[in-house]
PDB file as gemmi writes it, atoms N, CA and C in Angstrom:
CRYST1    1.000    1.000    1.000  90.00  90.00  90.00 P 1                      
ATOM      1  N   UNK A   1       3.021  21.838  10.297  1.00  0.00           N  
ATOM      2  CA  UNK A   1       2.499  21.430  11.422  1.00  0.00           C  
ATOM      3  C   UNK A   1       2.394  19.659  11.313  1.00  0.00           C  
ATOM      4  N   UNK A   2       2.639  19.388  12.407  1.00  0.00           N  
ATOM      5  CA  UNK A   2       2.802  17.924  12.918  1.00  0.00           C  
ATOM      6  C   UNK A   2       1.143  17.365  12.936  1.00  0.00           C  
ATOM      7  N   UNK A   3       0.982  16.146  12.248  1.00  0.00           N  
ATOM      8  CA  UNK A   3      -0.224  15.614  12.395  1.00  0.00           C  
ATOM      9  C   UNK A   3       0.027  14.513  13.534  1.00  0.00           C  
ATOM     10  N   UNK A   4      -1.246  14.631  14.515  1.00  0.00           N  
ATOM     11  CA  UNK A   4      -1.103  13.528  15.491  1.00  0.00           C  
ATOM     12  C   UNK A   4      -1.695  12.315  15.160  1.00  0.00           C  
ATOM     13  N   UNK A   5      -1.873  11.300  15.927  1.00  0.00           N  
ATOM     14  CA  UNK A   5      -2.334  10.210  15.605  1.00  0.00           C  
ATOM     15  C   UNK A   5      -3.651   9.862  15.119  1.00  0.00           C  
ATOM     16  N   UNK A   6      -4.424  10.505  15.969  1.00  0.00           N  
ATOM     17  CA  UNK A   6      -5.907  10.451  15.711  1.00  0.00           C  
ATOM     18  C   UNK A   6      -6.219  11.165  14.385  1.00  0.00           C  
ATOM     19  N   UNK A   7      -5.601  12.200  14.043  1.00  0.00           N  
ATOM     20  CA  UNK A   7      -5.712  12.999  12.666  1.00  0.00           C  
ATOM     21  C   UNK A   7      -5.332  11.996  11.659  1.00  0.00           C  
ATOM     22  N   UNK A   8      -4.032  11.467  11.746  1.00  0.00           N  
ATOM     23  CA  UNK A   8      -3.684  10.412  10.761  1.00  0.00           C  
ATOM     24  C   UNK A   8      -4.521   9.316  10.347  1.00  0.00           C  
ATOM     25  N   UNK A   9      -5.438   8.782  11.542  1.00  0.00           N  
ATOM     26  CA  UNK A   9      -6.044   7.735  11.439  1.00  0.00           C  
ATOM     27  C   UNK A   9      -7.247   8.211  10.607  1.00  0.00           C  
ATOM     28  N   UNK A  10      -7.674   9.362  10.778  1.00  0.00           N  
ATOM     29  CA  UNK A  10      -8.942   9.899  10.170  1.00  0.00           C  
ATOM     30  C   UNK A  10      -8.479  10.205   8.492  1.00  0.00           C  
ATOM     31  N   UNK A  11      -7.236  10.751   8.215  1.00  0.00           N  
ATOM     32  CA  UNK A  11      -6.790  10.705   7.094  1.00  0.00           C  
ATOM     33  C   UNK A  11      -6.637   9.533   6.233  1.00  0.00           C  
ATOM     34  N   UNK A  12      -6.251   8.293   6.952  1.00  0.00           N  
ATOM     35  CA  UNK A  12      -6.157   7.242   6.547  1.00  0.00           C  
ATOM     36  C   UNK A  12      -7.530   6.642   6.174  1.00  0.00           C  
ATOM     37  N   UNK A  13      -8.479   6.798   6.855  1.00  0.00           N  
ATOM     38  CA  UNK A  13      -9.945   6.486   6.618  1.00  0.00           C  
ATOM     39  C   UNK A  13     -10.392   7.051   5.354  1.00  0.00           C  
ATOM     40  N   UNK A  14     -10.353   8.387   5.062  1.00  0.00           N  
ATOM     41  CA  UNK A  14     -10.813   9.079   4.193  1.00  0.00           C  
ATOM     42  C   UNK A  14     -10.242   8.746   2.903  1.00  0.00           C  
ATOM     43  N   UNK A  15      -8.860   8.678   2.955  1.00  0.00           N  
ATOM     44  CA  UNK A  15      -7.925   7.971   1.781  1.00  0.00           C  
ATOM     45  C   UNK A  15      -8.274   6.842   1.227  1.00  0.00           C  
ATOM     46  N   UNK A  16      -8.493   5.946   2.032  1.00  0.00           N  
ATOM     47  CA  UNK A  16      -9.297   4.370   1.719  1.00  0.00           C  
ATOM     48  C   UNK A  16     -10.667   4.627   1.107  1.00  0.00           C  
ATOM     49  N   UNK A  17     -11.391   5.439   1.808  1.00  0.00           N  
ATOM     50  CA  UNK A  17     -12.731   5.727   1.091  1.00  0.00           C  
ATOM     51  C   UNK A  17     -12.631   6.209  -0.259  1.00  0.00           C  
ATOM     52  N   UNK A  18     -11.732   7.190  -0.567  1.00  0.00           N  
ATOM     53  CA  UNK A  18     -11.514   7.683  -1.680  1.00  0.00           C  
ATOM     54  C   UNK A  18     -11.070   6.484  -2.839  1.00  0.00           C  
ATOM     55  N   UNK A  19      -9.910   5.889  -2.276  1.00  0.00           N  
ATOM     56  CA  UNK A  19      -9.531   4.828  -2.971  1.00  0.00           C  
ATOM     57  C   UNK A  19     -10.411   3.810  -3.543  1.00  0.00           C  
ATOM     58  N   UNK A  20     -11.242   3.351  -2.506  1.00  0.00           N  
ATOM     59  CA  UNK A  20     -12.468   2.405  -2.993  1.00  0.00           C  
ATOM     60  C   UNK A  20     -13.502   2.729  -3.703  1.00  0.00           C  
ATOM     61  N   UNK A  21     -13.618   4.149  -3.976  1.00  0.00           N  
ATOM     62  CA  UNK A  21     -14.626   4.966  -4.798  1.00  0.00           C  
ATOM     63  C   UNK A  21     -13.862   5.493  -6.328  1.00  0.00           C  
ATOM     64  N   UNK A  22     -12.782   4.783  -6.375  1.00  0.00           N  
ATOM     65  CA  UNK A  22     -11.953   5.135  -7.577  1.00  0.00           C  
ATOM     66  C   UNK A  22     -11.796   6.635  -7.754  1.00  0.00           C  
ATOM     67  N   UNK A  23     -11.779   7.343  -6.634  1.00  0.00           N  
ATOM     68  CA  UNK A  23     -11.377   8.710  -6.641  1.00  0.00           C  
ATOM     69  C   UNK A  23     -10.033   8.926  -6.511  1.00  0.00           C  
ATOM     70  N   UNK A  24      -9.293   8.429  -7.721  1.00  0.00           N  
ATOM     71  CA  UNK A  24      -7.817   8.680  -7.504  1.00  0.00           C  
ATOM     72  C   UNK A  24      -7.082   9.825  -7.317  1.00  0.00           C  
ATOM     73  N   UNK A  25      -7.774  10.822  -7.893  1.00  0.00           N  
ATOM     74  CA  UNK A  25      -6.989  12.135  -7.747  1.00  0.00           C  
ATOM     75  C   UNK A  25      -7.211  12.665  -6.229  1.00  0.00           C  
ATOM     76  N   UNK A  26      -8.347  12.310  -5.773  1.00  0.00           N  
ATOM     77  CA  UNK A  26      -8.375  12.656  -4.269  1.00  0.00           C  
ATOM     78  C   UNK A  26      -7.535  11.841  -3.426  1.00  0.00           C  
ATOM     79  N   UNK A  27      -7.410  10.389  -3.697  1.00  0.00           N  
ATOM     80  CA  UNK A  27      -6.596   9.325  -3.162  1.00  0.00           C  
ATOM     81  C   UNK A  27      -4.998  10.070  -3.215  1.00  0.00           C  
ATOM     82  N   UNK A  28      -4.733  10.163  -4.442  1.00  0.00           N  
ATOM     83  CA  UNK A  28      -3.237  10.657  -4.621  1.00  0.00           C  
ATOM     84  C   UNK A  28      -2.811  11.963  -3.494  1.00  0.00           C  
ATOM     85  N   UNK A  29      -3.910  12.909  -3.461  1.00  0.00           N  
ATOM     86  CA  UNK A  29      -3.504  13.967  -2.885  1.00  0.00           C  
ATOM     87  C   UNK A  29      -3.602  13.475  -1.180  1.00  0.00           C  
ATOM     88  N   UNK A  30      -4.385  12.912  -0.853  1.00  0.00           N  
ATOM     89  CA  UNK A  30      -4.463  12.292   0.592  1.00  0.00           C  
ATOM     90  C   UNK A  30      -3.242  11.569   1.120  1.00  0.00           C  
ATOM     91  N   UNK A  31      -3.056  10.369   0.248  1.00  0.00           N  
ATOM     92  CA  UNK A  31      -1.989   9.708   0.571  1.00  0.00           C  
ATOM     93  C   UNK A  31      -0.491  10.445   0.535  1.00  0.00           C  
ATOM     94  N   UNK A  32      -0.422  11.230  -0.548  1.00  0.00           N  
ATOM     95  CA  UNK A  32       0.924  12.161  -0.699  1.00  0.00           C  
ATOM     96  C   UNK A  32       0.956  12.979   0.692  1.00  0.00           C  
ATOM     97  N   UNK A  33       0.051  13.428   1.413  1.00  0.00           N  
ATOM     98  CA  UNK A  33       0.049  14.061   2.644  1.00  0.00           C  
ATOM     99  C   UNK A  33       0.451  13.237   3.589  1.00  0.00           C  
ATOM    100  N   UNK A  34       0.071  12.077   3.557  1.00  0.00           N  
ATOM    101  CA  UNK A  34       0.209  10.831   4.808  1.00  0.00           C  
ATOM    102  C   UNK A  34       1.754  10.609   4.629  1.00  0.00           C  
ATOM    103  N   UNK A  35       2.089   9.965   3.223  1.00  0.00           N  
ATOM    104  CA  UNK A  35       3.510  10.006   3.202  1.00  0.00           C  
ATOM    105  C   UNK A  35       4.347  11.025   3.659  1.00  0.00           C  
ATOM    106  N   UNK A  36       4.145  12.282   3.351  1.00  0.00           N  
ATOM    107  CA  UNK A  36       4.805  13.293   3.746  1.00  0.00           C  
ATOM    108  C   UNK A  36       5.055  13.291   5.401  1.00  0.00           C  
ATOM    109  N   UNK A  37       4.035  12.738   6.001  1.00  0.00           N  
ATOM    110  CA  UNK A  37       3.998  13.023   7.612  1.00  0.00           C  
ATOM    111  C   UNK A  37       4.683  11.579   8.129  1.00  0.00           C  
ATOM    112  N   UNK A  38       4.265  10.580   7.543  1.00  0.00           N  
ATOM    113  CA  UNK A  38       4.492   9.270   7.959  1.00  0.00           C  
ATOM    114  C   UNK A  38       5.175   8.271   7.088  1.00  0.00           C  
ATOM    115  N   UNK A  39       6.393   8.490   6.319  1.00  0.00           N  
ATOM    116  CA  UNK A  39       6.933   7.758   5.150  1.00  0.00           C  
ATOM    117  C   UNK A  39       7.271   6.511   5.515  1.00  0.00           C  
ATOM    118  N   UNK A  40       7.399   5.958   6.638  1.00  0.00           N  
ATOM    119  CA  UNK A  40       7.628   4.856   7.195  1.00  0.00           C  
ATOM    120  C   UNK A  40       6.476   3.910   7.519  1.00  0.00           C  
ATOM    121  N   UNK A  41       5.189   4.359   7.450  1.00  0.00           N  
ATOM    122  CA  UNK A  41       3.904   3.608   7.379  1.00  0.00           C  
ATOM    123  C   UNK A  41       3.615   3.126   6.070  1.00  0.00           C  
ATOM    124  N   UNK A  42       2.962   1.809   6.116  1.00  0.00           N  
ATOM    125  CA  UNK A  42       2.623   1.156   4.773  1.00  0.00           C  
ATOM    126  C   UNK A  42       1.137   2.122   4.418  1.00  0.00           C  
ATOM    127  N   UNK A  43       0.315   2.640   5.225  1.00  0.00           N  
ATOM    128  CA  UNK A  43      -0.817   3.058   4.783  1.00  0.00           C  
ATOM    129  C   UNK A  43      -0.745   4.015   3.503  1.00  0.00           C  
ATOM    130  N   UNK A  44       0.081   4.657   3.362  1.00  0.00           N  
ATOM    131  CA  UNK A  44      -0.021   5.617   1.771  1.00  0.00           C  
ATOM    132  C   UNK A  44       0.288   4.891   0.916  1.00  0.00           C  
ATOM    133  N   UNK A  45       1.295   4.049   0.903  1.00  0.00           N  
ATOM    134  CA  UNK A  45       1.576   3.277  -0.314  1.00  0.00           C  
ATOM    135  C   UNK A  45       0.389   2.280  -0.566  1.00  0.00           C  
ATOM    136  N   UNK A  46      -0.004   1.638   0.389  1.00  0.00           N  
ATOM    137  CA  UNK A  46      -1.114   0.507   0.214  1.00  0.00           C  
ATOM    138  C   UNK A  46      -2.344   1.424  -0.378  1.00  0.00           C  
ATOM    139  N   UNK A  47      -2.822   2.320   0.346  1.00  0.00           N  
ATOM    140  CA  UNK A  47      -3.977   3.203  -0.211  1.00  0.00           C  
ATOM    141  C   UNK A  47      -3.940   3.390  -1.380  1.00  0.00           C  
ATOM    142  N   UNK A  48      -2.674   4.216  -1.700  1.00  0.00           N  
ATOM    143  CA  UNK A  48      -2.518   4.590  -3.129  1.00  0.00           C  
ATOM    144  C   UNK A  48      -2.563   3.417  -4.129  1.00  0.00           C  
ATOM    145  N   UNK A  49      -2.108   2.404  -3.794  1.00  0.00           N  
ATOM    146  CA  UNK A  49      -1.992   1.068  -4.731  1.00  0.00           C  
ATOM    147  C   UNK A  49      -3.436   0.749  -4.862  1.00  0.00           C  
ATOM    148  N   UNK A  50      -4.397   0.717  -3.867  1.00  0.00           N  
ATOM    149  CA  UNK A  50      -5.792   0.173  -3.991  1.00  0.00           C  
ATOM    150  C   UNK A  50      -6.352   1.272  -4.928  1.00  0.00           C  
ATOM    151  N   UNK A  51      -6.168   2.732  -4.748  1.00  0.00           N  
ATOM    152  CA  UNK A  51      -6.703   3.473  -5.602  1.00  0.00           C  
ATOM    153  C   UNK A  51      -6.470   3.062  -7.177  1.00  0.00           C  
ATOM    154  N   UNK A  52      -5.350   2.810  -7.370  1.00  0.00           N  
ATOM    155  CA  UNK A  52      -4.917   2.598  -8.762  1.00  0.00           C  
ATOM    156  C   UNK A  52      -5.542   1.444  -9.244  1.00  0.00           C  
ATOM    157  N   UNK A  53      -5.517   0.178  -8.416  1.00  0.00           N  
ATOM    158  CA  UNK A  53      -6.234  -1.183  -8.667  1.00  0.00           C  
ATOM    159  C   UNK A  53      -7.529  -0.984  -9.076  1.00  0.00           C  
ATOM    160  N   UNK A  54      -8.256   0.034  -8.403  1.00  0.00           N  
ATOM    161  CA  UNK A  54      -9.745  -0.029  -8.736  1.00  0.00           C  
ATOM    162  C   UNK A  54     -10.009   0.605 -10.124  1.00  0.00           C  
ATOM    163  N   UNK A  55      -8.898   1.155 -10.603  1.00  0.00           N  
ATOM    164  CA  UNK A  55      -9.342   1.593 -12.087  1.00  0.00           C  
ATOM    165  C   UNK A  55      -8.321   0.992 -13.029  1.00  0.00           C  
ATOM    166  N   UNK A  56      -7.612  -0.226 -12.657  1.00  0.00           N  
ATOM    167  CA  UNK A  56      -7.120  -1.188 -13.447  1.00  0.00           C  
ATOM    168  C   UNK A  56      -5.342  -0.529 -13.685  1.00  0.00           C  
ATOM    169  N   UNK A  57      -5.133   0.235 -12.949  1.00  0.00           N  
ATOM    170  CA  UNK A  57      -3.817   0.719 -13.110  1.00  0.00           C  
ATOM    171  C   UNK A  57      -2.785  -0.001 -12.228  1.00  0.00           C  
ATOM    172  N   UNK A  58      -2.655  -1.345 -12.688  1.00  0.00           N  
ATOM    173  CA  UNK A  58      -1.616  -2.363 -11.865  1.00  0.00           C  
ATOM    174  C   UNK A  58      -0.202  -1.911 -12.005  1.00  0.00           C  
ATOM    175  N   UNK A  59       0.167  -1.276 -13.084  1.00  0.00           N  
ATOM    176  CA  UNK A  59       1.634  -1.082 -13.094  1.00  0.00           C  
ATOM    177  C   UNK A  59       1.820   0.083 -12.111  1.00  0.00           C  
ATOM    178  N   UNK A  60       0.645   1.138 -11.806  1.00  0.00           N  
ATOM    179  CA  UNK A  60       1.015   2.300 -11.017  1.00  0.00           C  
ATOM    180  C   UNK A  60       0.969   1.726  -9.524  1.00  0.00           C  
ATOM    181  N   UNK A  61       0.067   0.824  -9.448  1.00  0.00           N  
ATOM    182  CA  UNK A  61      -0.291   0.182  -8.053  1.00  0.00           C  
ATOM    183  C   UNK A  61       1.178  -0.569  -7.529  1.00  0.00           C  
ATOM    184  N   UNK A  62       1.850  -1.154  -8.411  1.00  0.00           N  
ATOM    185  CA  UNK A  62       3.031  -1.898  -8.269  1.00  0.00           C  
ATOM    186  C   UNK A  62       4.286  -0.821  -7.702  1.00  0.00           C  
ATOM    187  N   UNK A  63       4.167   0.338  -8.511  1.00  0.00           N  
ATOM    188  CA  UNK A  63       5.218   1.270  -8.104  1.00  0.00           C  
ATOM    189  C   UNK A  63       5.024   2.068  -7.054  1.00  0.00           C  
ATOM    190  N   UNK A  64       3.641   2.333  -6.608  1.00  0.00           N  
ATOM    191  CA  UNK A  64       3.384   2.677  -5.307  1.00  0.00           C  
ATOM    192  C   UNK A  64       3.825   1.971  -4.169  1.00  0.00           C  
ATOM    193  N   UNK A  65       3.650   0.527  -4.167  1.00  0.00           N  
ATOM    194  CA  UNK A  65       3.978  -0.060  -3.178  1.00  0.00           C  
ATOM    195  C   UNK A  65       5.418  -0.353  -3.138  1.00  0.00           C  
ATOM    196  N   UNK A  66       6.240  -0.467  -4.336  1.00  0.00           N  
ATOM    197  CA  UNK A  66       7.678  -0.454  -4.650  1.00  0.00           C  
ATOM    198  C   UNK A  66       8.345   0.883  -3.768  1.00  0.00           C  
ATOM    199  N   UNK A  67       7.659   2.041  -3.942  1.00  0.00           N  
ATOM    200  CA  UNK A  67       8.252   3.118  -3.479  1.00  0.00           C  
ATOM    201  C   UNK A  67       8.113   2.989  -1.945  1.00  0.00           C  
ATOM    202  N   UNK A  68       7.365   2.487  -1.391  1.00  0.00           N  
ATOM    203  CA  UNK A  68       7.219   2.216   0.223  1.00  0.00           C  
ATOM    204  C   UNK A  68       8.311   1.385   0.538  1.00  0.00           C  
ATOM    205  N   UNK A  69       8.674   0.234  -0.500  1.00  0.00           N  
ATOM    206  CA  UNK A  69       9.592  -0.538   0.157  1.00  0.00           C  
ATOM    207  C   UNK A  69      11.154   0.151   0.296  1.00  0.00           C  
ATOM    208  N   UNK A  70      11.312   1.158  -0.627  1.00  0.00           N  
ATOM    209  CA  UNK A  70      12.603   1.718  -0.593  1.00  0.00           C  
ATOM    210  C   UNK A  70      12.804   2.939   0.414  1.00  0.00           C  
ATOM    211  N   UNK A  71      12.016   2.941   1.188  1.00  0.00           N  
ATOM    212  CA  UNK A  71      11.799   3.890   2.239  1.00  0.00           C  
ATOM    213  C   UNK A  71      12.908   3.688   3.331  1.00  0.00           C  
ATOM    214  N   UNK A  72      13.849   4.513   3.563  1.00  0.00           N  
ATOM    215  CA  UNK A  72      14.713   4.255   4.535  1.00  0.00           C  
ATOM    216  C   UNK A  72      14.171   3.863   5.800  1.00  0.00           C  
ATOM    217  N   UNK A  73      14.197   3.112   6.686  1.00  0.00           N  
ATOM    218  CA  UNK A  73      13.572   2.741   8.055  1.00  0.00           C  
ATOM    219  C   UNK A  73      12.315   2.413   7.966  1.00  0.00           C  
ATOM    220  N   UNK A  74      11.782   1.751   6.794  1.00  0.00           N  
ATOM    221  CA  UNK A  74      10.379   1.358   6.562  1.00  0.00           C  
ATOM    222  C   UNK A  74       9.946   0.261   7.772  1.00  0.00           C  
ATOM    223  N   UNK A  75       8.782   0.736   8.648  1.00  0.00           N  
ATOM    224  CA  UNK A  75       8.427   0.092   9.503  1.00  0.00           C  
ATOM    225  C   UNK A  75       7.417  -1.266   9.180  1.00  0.00           C  
ATOM    226  N   UNK A  76       6.754  -1.166   8.031  1.00  0.00           N  
ATOM    227  CA  UNK A  76       6.054  -1.837   7.510  1.00  0.00           C  
ATOM    228  C   UNK A  76       6.335  -2.913   6.422  1.00  0.00           C  
ATOM    229  N   UNK A  77       7.868  -3.400   6.421  1.00  0.00           N  
ATOM    230  CA  UNK A  77       8.219  -4.252   5.267  1.00  0.00           C  
ATOM    231  C   UNK A  77       7.254  -5.285   4.986  1.00  0.00           C  
ATOM    232  N   UNK A  78       6.825  -6.295   6.084  1.00  0.00           N  
ATOM    233  CA  UNK A  78       6.248  -7.353   5.747  1.00  0.00           C  
ATOM    234  C   UNK A  78       4.869  -7.209   5.077  1.00  0.00           C  
ATOM    235  N   UNK A  79       4.272  -6.157   5.581  1.00  0.00           N  
ATOM    236  CA  UNK A  79       2.931  -5.569   5.046  1.00  0.00           C  
ATOM    237  C   UNK A  79       2.940  -5.321   3.544  1.00  0.00           C  
ATOM    238  N   UNK A  80       4.164  -4.461   3.273  1.00  0.00           N  
ATOM    239  CA  UNK A  80       4.339  -4.059   1.984  1.00  0.00           C  
ATOM    240  C   UNK A  80       4.545  -5.209   0.953  1.00  0.00           C  
ATOM    241  N   UNK A  81       5.310  -6.191   1.620  1.00  0.00           N  
ATOM    242  CA  UNK A  81       5.828  -7.330   0.746  1.00  0.00           C  
ATOM    243  C   UNK A  81       4.531  -8.221   0.311  1.00  0.00           C  
ATOM    244  N   UNK A  82       3.781  -8.367   1.219  1.00  0.00           N  
ATOM    245  CA  UNK A  82       2.371  -9.084   1.290  1.00  0.00           C  
ATOM    246  C   UNK A  82       1.413  -8.439   0.415  1.00  0.00           C  
ATOM    247  N   UNK A  83       1.291  -7.035   0.657  1.00  0.00           N  
ATOM    248  CA  UNK A  83       0.397  -6.303  -0.484  1.00  0.00           C  
ATOM    249  C   UNK A  83       1.190  -6.412  -2.084  1.00  0.00           C  
ATOM    250  N   UNK A  84       2.500  -6.267  -2.094  1.00  0.00           N  
ATOM    251  CA  UNK A  84       3.033  -6.510  -3.430  1.00  0.00           C  
ATOM    252  C   UNK A  84       2.765  -7.771  -3.940  1.00  0.00           C  
ATOM    253  N   UNK A  85       2.795  -8.776  -3.005  1.00  0.00           N  
ATOM    254  CA  UNK A  85       2.261 -10.072  -3.787  1.00  0.00           C  
ATOM    255  C   UNK A  85       0.838 -10.227  -4.278  1.00  0.00           C  
ATOM    256  N   UNK A  86       0.015  -9.493  -3.416  1.00  0.00           N  
ATOM    257  CA  UNK A  86      -1.538  -9.579  -4.042  1.00  0.00           C  
ATOM    258  C   UNK A  86      -1.480  -8.810  -5.484  1.00  0.00           C  
ATOM    259  N   UNK A  87      -0.607  -7.436  -5.400  1.00  0.00           N  
ATOM    260  CA  UNK A  87      -0.623  -6.395  -6.811  1.00  0.00           C  
ATOM    261  C   UNK A  87       0.021  -7.493  -7.855  1.00  0.00           C  
ATOM    262  N   UNK A  88       1.044  -8.077  -7.568  1.00  0.00           N  
ATOM    263  CA  UNK A  88       1.652  -8.874  -8.572  1.00  0.00           C  
ATOM    264  C   UNK A  88       0.561 -10.049  -9.019  1.00  0.00           C  
ATOM    265  N   UNK A  89      -0.002 -10.774  -8.229  1.00  0.00           N  
ATOM    266  CA  UNK A  89      -0.957 -11.681  -8.396  1.00  0.00           C  
ATOM    267  C   UNK A  89      -2.237 -11.320  -9.286  1.00  0.00           C  
ATOM    268  N   UNK A  90      -2.620  -9.960  -8.950  1.00  0.00           N  
ATOM    269  CA  UNK A  90      -3.774  -9.568  -9.829  1.00  0.00           C  
ATOM    270  C   UNK A  90      -3.337  -9.192 -11.138  1.00  0.00           C  
ATOM    271  N   UNK A  91      -1.985  -8.746 -11.346  1.00  0.00           N  
ATOM    272  CA  UNK A  91      -1.441  -8.380 -12.758  1.00  0.00           C  
ATOM    273  C   UNK A  91      -1.017  -9.877 -13.512  1.00  0.00           C  
ATOM    274  N   UNK A  92      -1.327 -11.222 -13.071  1.00  0.00           N  
ATOM    275  CA  UNK A  92      -1.076 -12.188 -13.545  1.00  0.00           C  
ATOM    276  C   UNK A  92       0.319 -12.593 -13.426  1.00  0.00           C  
ATOM    277  N   UNK A  93       0.981 -12.060 -12.582  1.00  0.00           N  
ATOM    278  CA  UNK A  93       2.639 -12.306 -12.423  1.00  0.00           C  
ATOM    279  C   UNK A  93       2.814 -13.286 -11.183  1.00  0.00           C  
ATOM    280  N   UNK A  94       2.403 -14.669 -11.514  1.00  0.00           N  
ATOM    281  CA  UNK A  94       2.297 -15.398 -10.598  1.00  0.00           C  
ATOM    282  C   UNK A  94       3.675 -15.927  -9.717  1.00  0.00           C  
ATOM    283  N   UNK A  95       4.458 -16.056 -10.561  1.00  0.00           N  
ATOM    284  CA  UNK A  95       5.909 -16.510  -9.846  1.00  0.00           C  
ATOM    285  C   UNK A  95       6.632 -15.458  -9.033  1.00  0.00           C  
ATOM    286  N   UNK A  96       6.436 -13.943  -9.610  1.00  0.00           N  
ATOM    287  CA  UNK A  96       6.856 -12.852  -8.734  1.00  0.00           C  
ATOM    288  C   UNK A  96       6.118 -12.781  -7.551  1.00  0.00           C  
ATOM    289  N   UNK A  97       4.809 -12.876  -7.614  1.00  0.00           N  
ATOM    290  CA  UNK A  97       3.749 -12.978  -6.588  1.00  0.00           C  
ATOM    291  C   UNK A  97       4.173 -13.769  -5.393  1.00  0.00           C  
ATOM    292  N   UNK A  98       4.555 -15.067  -5.904  1.00  0.00           N  
ATOM    293  CA  UNK A  98       4.931 -16.152  -4.868  1.00  0.00           C  
ATOM    294  C   UNK A  98       6.129 -15.539  -4.115  1.00  0.00           C  
ATOM    295  N   UNK A  99       7.211 -14.843  -4.825  1.00  0.00           N  
ATOM    296  CA  UNK A  99       8.448 -14.494  -4.191  1.00  0.00           C  
ATOM    297  C   UNK A  99       8.499 -13.331  -3.316  1.00  0.00           C  
ATOM    298  N   UNK A 100       7.248 -12.452  -3.559  1.00  0.00           N  
ATOM    299  CA  UNK A 100       7.003 -11.427  -2.740  1.00  0.00           C  
ATOM    300  C   UNK A 100       6.465 -11.886  -1.549  1.00  0.00           C  
ATOM    301  N   UNK A 101       5.491 -12.666  -1.649  1.00  0.00           N  
ATOM    302  CA  UNK A 101       4.542 -13.254  -0.430  1.00  0.00           C  
ATOM    303  C   UNK A 101       5.574 -13.977   0.460  1.00  0.00           C  
ATOM    304  N   UNK A 102       6.605 -14.799  -0.102  1.00  0.00           N  
ATOM    305  CA  UNK A 102       7.490 -15.361   0.780  1.00  0.00           C  
ATOM    306  C   UNK A 102       8.477 -14.316   1.743  1.00  0.00           C  
ATOM    307  N   UNK A 103       8.716 -13.132   0.828  1.00  0.00           N  
ATOM    308  CA  UNK A 103       9.604 -12.089   1.769  1.00  0.00           C  
ATOM    309  C   UNK A 103       8.719 -11.629   2.721  1.00  0.00           C  
ATOM    310  N   UNK A 104       7.360 -11.527   2.742  1.00  0.00           N  
ATOM    311  CA  UNK A 104       6.542 -11.293   3.588  1.00  0.00           C  
ATOM    312  C   UNK A 104       6.462 -12.046   5.125  1.00  0.00           C  
ATOM    313  N   UNK A 105       7.195 -13.099   5.094  1.00  0.00           N  
ATOM    314  CA  UNK A 105       7.170 -13.666   6.214  1.00  0.00           C  
ATOM    315  C   UNK A 105       5.943 -14.296   6.810  1.00  0.00           C  
ATOM    316  N   UNK A 106       5.705 -14.205   8.244  1.00  0.00           N  
ATOM    317  CA  UNK A 106       4.734 -14.261   8.898  1.00  0.00           C  
ATOM    318  C   UNK A 106       3.313 -13.502   8.574  1.00  0.00           C  
ATOM    319  N   UNK A 107       3.278 -12.490   7.789  1.00  0.00           N  
ATOM    320  CA  UNK A 107       2.355 -11.272   7.389  1.00  0.00           C  
ATOM    321  C   UNK A 107       1.044 -12.314   6.953  1.00  0.00           C  
ATOM    322  N   UNK A 108      -0.080 -12.106   7.774  1.00  0.00           N  
ATOM    323  CA  UNK A 108      -1.172 -12.950   7.626  1.00  0.00           C  
ATOM    324  C   UNK A 108      -1.763 -12.859   6.147  1.00  0.00           C  
ATOM    325  N   UNK A 109      -1.676 -12.027   5.509  1.00  0.00           N  
ATOM    326  CA  UNK A 109      -2.159 -11.734   4.063  1.00  0.00           C  
ATOM    327  C   UNK A 109      -1.380 -12.710   3.152  1.00  0.00           C  
ATOM    328  N   UNK A 110      -0.061 -12.631   3.158  1.00  0.00           N  
ATOM    329  CA  UNK A 110       0.793 -13.210   2.455  1.00  0.00           C  
ATOM    330  C   UNK A 110       0.777 -14.973   2.930  1.00  0.00           C  
ATOM    331  N   UNK A 111       0.415 -15.147   4.240  1.00  0.00           N  
ATOM    332  CA  UNK A 111       0.503 -16.797   4.422  1.00  0.00           C  
ATOM    333  C   UNK A 111      -1.119 -17.182   3.935  1.00  0.00           C  
ATOM    334  N   UNK A 112      -2.080 -16.424   3.941  1.00  0.00           N  
ATOM    335  CA  UNK A 112      -3.281 -16.769   3.452  1.00  0.00           C  
ATOM    336  C   UNK A 112      -3.344 -17.054   1.828  1.00  0.00           C  
ATOM    337  N   UNK A 113      -2.484 -16.027   1.186  1.00  0.00           N  
ATOM    338  CA  UNK A 113      -2.157 -16.452  -0.158  1.00  0.00           C  
ATOM    339  C   UNK A 113      -1.652 -17.497  -0.586  1.00  0.00           C  
ATOM    340  N   UNK A 114      -0.722 -17.703   0.471  1.00  0.00           N  
ATOM    341  CA  UNK A 114       0.371 -19.020   0.108  1.00  0.00           C  
ATOM    342  C   UNK A 114      -0.336 -20.231   0.628  1.00  0.00           C  
ATOM    343  N   UNK A 115      -1.537 -20.213   1.177  1.00  0.00           N  
ATOM    344  CA  UNK A 115      -2.288 -21.182   1.653  1.00  0.00           C  
ATOM    345  C   UNK A 115      -1.614 -22.067   2.898  1.00  0.00           C  
ATOM    346  N   UNK A 116      -1.170 -20.924   3.534  1.00  0.00           N  
ATOM    347  CA  UNK A 116      -0.285 -21.414   4.664  1.00  0.00           C  
ATOM    348  C   UNK A 116      -1.004 -20.934   6.179  1.00  0.00           C  
ATOM    349  N   UNK A 117      -2.033 -20.275   6.034  1.00  0.00           N  
ATOM    350  CA  UNK A 117      -2.870 -19.793   7.133  1.00  0.00           C  
ATOM    351  C   UNK A 117      -3.828 -20.886   7.758  1.00  0.00           C  
TER     352      UNK A 117                                                      
END                                                                             
């Protein structure tokens, strides 16, 4: 069954709610479904990374974002690089963070973190 745009929006919202409440298992289930439907959207990878960050699983958060970056035809490369920079910064990996943020180009989060916004 194909998920339409409105259904996807609701799934993303519920997934982010689970992530922000540190309900990692629920977030993993929801974002796996989103990834299956729309693998070239950053939502699944960023949402999963947020869930992991809320429980201190920085390595897992980074792996989730990196998985999104490896998707063929990824639509949201700038967003994923920007979020990767944030995850690396939170992990104390400053030089790697700056490199990731520069790869994000004009993505607003990246520019703000680089002090260029």
